[in-house]
């Protein structure tokens, strides 16, 4: 993280809860206004590099959600990784760097017009700061990608073959690599952490640079899901004795589910009774389900920072339950990369970086639960 920027954001005004709430409440309306103003700009085609206008609308929606999280959590550090990423991802697809100050200035105008002056003023200071650091964010966006993962030397050949299989849509080759590398459950977590995870990060980096299409990325995800399903069916055994009941899911609006599935499978292999809910479980539904079924452990995955607030809401709701009925809450996923203090700030009992750590932490808690 850039130290000068880190210093600067520490001086930005803290957003009062009512201003954060006003931003959230008016979000739909503000996105609409920003979309309408931006689409009318005569130089739009140049700004968005001839891309469909829906791609720009997507960014406005994601930007609004993200800023809403930044304001509600009062966590400006999130800006420092995310803004360079947004610059890189969109310019990789042909957007001009000039698009960013243009849309941020439009947000400023819309904020001023939509919110009460007090609320608008402190949020405006943050937007003003983002615009003033445009050149710096361009520079940062051109630096190395932070979302790649160097595979362990021992696993590199398997990783390379697996990645090749994914990129060339070769189902049989991917399956064969997985079968050979994971003859039994003991190798499963290593395969997840040293092969599948870096391979999917590489796929993501290629997508981010505009080197592969969304279709190719979808295909890689689908293949990984199939490989994991086959491994699950062939290798998973019923435990003799349950270590406890755990539910694993990705939070509301979170469509990334492969990491959560790995955690679910790793815990199940370790003897936990697992309910895996997959992606995008609405918070209210999750709370109802956990409350009705009496789980010992709730594991939630978050990849994109604009979904952080939803897990905070879930945690806060669980904390109001009678003590004996409160499950342990473990969180994980890429949204926490570079923010070690965030899981605690959100109120979770613990954070784990990967399935291996998740198993170790759950086992540590399990002893206390049982
Ligand atoms: C596949 C993919 C998708 C698929 C997901 C399909 C699926 N079935 O899961 C789809 C197409 C849905 C998708 C959508 C989007 N994606 Co996407 N996606 C990816 C990609 C290429 C791979 C994700 C993955 O499976 N990684 C592998 C897993 C194993 O890694 P992991 O999640 O980190 O999990 C490990 C740990 O974090 C941990 N862990 C994970 N969860 C948990 C939970 C607990 C409890 C614990 C203890 C541990 C733990 O354990 C895992 C194993 O070690 C990534 C690239 C990347 N870097 O991951 C981009 C990526 C995550 N996506 C990205 C983006 C931007 C998006 C979109 C916003 C794009 C858009 N404009 O619409 C949307 C978001 C939609 C939404 N609301 O969620 C960006 C995020 C950047 C950022 N700064 O936030 C990435 C990084 C791509 C990139 N390089 O730019 N995506």
PDB file of N, CA and C in Angstrom, residues 93 166-167 200 202-208 212-224 255-256 258:
ATOM      1  N   UNK A  93      -9.882  -2.689 -20.680  1.00  0.00           N
ATOM      2  CA  UNK A  93     -10.953  -2.953 -21.652  1.00  0.00           C
ATOM      3  C   UNK A  93     -11.205  -1.773 -22.570  1.00  0.00           C
ATOM      4  N   UNK A 166      -7.596 -25.598 -18.076  1.00  0.00           N
ATOM      5  CA  UNK A 166      -8.705 -24.638 -17.912  1.00  0.00           C
ATOM      6  C   UNK A 166      -8.776 -23.682 -19.101  1.00  0.00           C
ATOM      7  N   UNK A 167      -7.595 -23.174 -19.498  1.00  0.00           N
ATOM      8  CA  UNK A 167      -7.588 -22.157 -20.555  1.00  0.00           C
ATOM      9  C   UNK A 167      -7.937 -22.737 -21.917  1.00  0.00           C
ATOM     10  N   UNK A 200      -6.883 -20.030 -10.633  1.00  0.00           N
ATOM     11  CA  UNK A 200      -8.013 -19.103 -10.788  1.00  0.00           C
ATOM     12  C   UNK A 200      -7.563 -17.644 -10.630  1.00  0.00           C
ATOM     13  N   UNK A 202      -4.700 -16.603 -11.665  1.00  0.00           N
ATOM     14  CA  UNK A 202      -4.078 -16.300 -12.964  1.00  0.00           C
ATOM     15  C   UNK A 202      -5.170 -16.003 -13.998  1.00  0.00           C
ATOM     16  N   UNK A 203      -6.241 -16.779 -13.963  1.00  0.00           N
ATOM     17  CA  UNK A 203      -7.362 -16.541 -14.882  1.00  0.00           C
ATOM     18  C   UNK A 203      -7.905 -15.124 -14.647  1.00  0.00           C
ATOM     19  N   UNK A 204      -8.054 -14.754 -13.369  1.00  0.00           N
ATOM     20  CA  UNK A 204      -8.575 -13.421 -13.020  1.00  0.00           C
ATOM     21  C   UNK A 204      -7.659 -12.314 -13.521  1.00  0.00           C
ATOM     22  N   UNK A 205      -6.344 -12.519 -13.381  1.00  0.00           N
ATOM     23  CA  UNK A 205      -5.389 -11.488 -13.813  1.00  0.00           C
ATOM     24  C   UNK A 205      -5.453 -11.327 -15.332  1.00  0.00           C
ATOM     25  N   UNK A 206      -5.623 -12.449 -16.039  1.00  0.00           N
ATOM     26  CA  UNK A 206      -5.723 -12.363 -17.505  1.00  0.00           C
ATOM     27  C   UNK A 206      -6.997 -11.632 -17.923  1.00  0.00           C
ATOM     28  N   UNK A 207      -8.077 -11.920 -17.189  1.00  0.00           N
ATOM     29  CA  UNK A 207      -9.345 -11.231 -17.477  1.00  0.00           C
ATOM     30  C   UNK A 207      -9.195  -9.729 -17.215  1.00  0.00           C
ATOM     31  N   UNK A 208      -8.544  -9.424 -16.074  1.00  0.00           N
ATOM     32  CA  UNK A 208      -8.359  -8.015 -15.681  1.00  0.00           C
ATOM     33  C   UNK A 208      -7.557  -7.257 -16.733  1.00  0.00           C
ATOM     34  N   UNK A 212      -8.164 -12.383 -21.702  1.00  0.00           N
ATOM     35  CA  UNK A 212      -9.155 -13.425 -22.005  1.00  0.00           C
ATOM     36  C   UNK A 212     -10.557 -12.846 -21.800  1.00  0.00           C
ATOM     37  N   UNK A 213     -11.518 -13.479 -22.443  1.00  0.00           N
ATOM     38  CA  UNK A 213     -12.884 -12.960 -22.386  1.00  0.00           C
ATOM     39  C   UNK A 213     -13.576 -13.423 -21.103  1.00  0.00           C
ATOM     40  N   UNK A 214     -14.718 -12.805 -20.828  1.00  0.00           N
ATOM     41  CA  UNK A 214     -15.537 -13.233 -19.691  1.00  0.00           C
ATOM     42  C   UNK A 214     -15.976 -14.689 -19.908  1.00  0.00           C
ATOM     43  N   UNK A 215     -16.249 -15.042 -21.162  1.00  0.00           N
ATOM     44  CA  UNK A 215     -16.684 -16.421 -21.444  1.00  0.00           C
ATOM     45  C   UNK A 215     -15.601 -17.415 -21.029  1.00  0.00           C
ATOM     46  N   UNK A 216     -14.345 -17.098 -21.318  1.00  0.00           N
ATOM     47  CA  UNK A 216     -13.245 -18.007 -20.952  1.00  0.00           C
ATOM     48  C   UNK A 216     -13.105 -18.121 -19.443  1.00  0.00           C
ATOM     49  N   UNK A 217     -13.312 -16.986 -18.771  1.00  0.00           N
ATOM     50  CA  UNK A 217     -13.231 -17.024 -17.299  1.00  0.00           C
ATOM     51  C   UNK A 217     -14.376 -17.868 -16.737  1.00  0.00           C
ATOM     52  N   UNK A 218     -15.590 -17.706 -17.316  1.00  0.00           N
ATOM     53  CA  UNK A 218     -16.731 -18.509 -16.861  1.00  0.00           C
ATOM     54  C   UNK A 218     -16.460 -19.991 -17.069  1.00  0.00           C
ATOM     55  N   UNK A 219     -15.867 -20.275 -18.208  1.00  0.00           N
ATOM     56  CA  UNK A 219     -15.579 -21.667 -18.546  1.00  0.00           C
ATOM     57  C   UNK A 219     -14.612 -22.265 -17.518  1.00  0.00           C
ATOM     58  N   UNK A 220     -13.571 -21.505 -17.170  1.00  0.00           N
ATOM     59  CA  UNK A 220     -12.604 -21.999 -16.183  1.00  0.00           C
ATOM     60  C   UNK A 220     -13.309 -22.266 -14.852  1.00  0.00           C
ATOM     61  N   UNK A 221     -14.193 -21.346 -14.421  1.00  0.00           N
ATOM     62  CA  UNK A 221     -14.921 -21.541 -13.155  1.00  0.00           C
ATOM     63  C   UNK A 221     -15.785 -22.794 -13.234  1.00  0.00           C
ATOM     64  N   UNK A 222     -16.459 -22.968 -14.366  1.00  0.00           N
ATOM     65  CA  UNK A 222     -17.349 -24.119 -14.498  1.00  0.00           C
ATOM     66  C   UNK A 222     -16.550 -25.419 -14.449  1.00  0.00           C
ATOM     67  N   UNK A 223     -15.386 -25.406 -15.095  1.00  0.00           N
ATOM     68  CA  UNK A 223     -14.552 -26.617 -15.085  1.00  0.00           C
ATOM     69  C   UNK A 223     -14.068 -26.928 -13.673  1.00  0.00           C
ATOM     70  N   UNK A 224     -13.644 -25.887 -12.970  1.00  0.00           N
ATOM     71  CA  UNK A 224     -13.181 -26.086 -11.587  1.00  0.00           C
ATOM     72  C   UNK A 224     -14.314 -26.662 -10.737  1.00  0.00           C
ATOM     73  N   UNK A 255     -21.003 -13.461  -5.552  1.00  0.00           N
ATOM     74  CA  UNK A 255     -21.171 -14.555  -6.518  1.00  0.00           C
ATOM     75  C   UNK A 255     -19.951 -15.468  -6.591  1.00  0.00           C
ATOM     76  N   UNK A 256     -18.893 -15.104  -5.919  1.00  0.00           N
ATOM     77  CA  UNK A 256     -17.703 -15.961  -5.912  1.00  0.00           C
ATOM     78  C   UNK A 256     -17.897 -17.038  -4.848  1.00  0.00           C
ATOM     79  N   UNK A 258     -16.207 -20.420  -5.129  1.00  0.00           N
ATOM     80  CA  UNK A 258     -15.274 -21.552  -5.189  1.00  0.00           C
ATOM     81  C   UNK A 258     -14.458 -21.650  -3.892  1.00  0.00           C
TER      82      UNK A 258
END
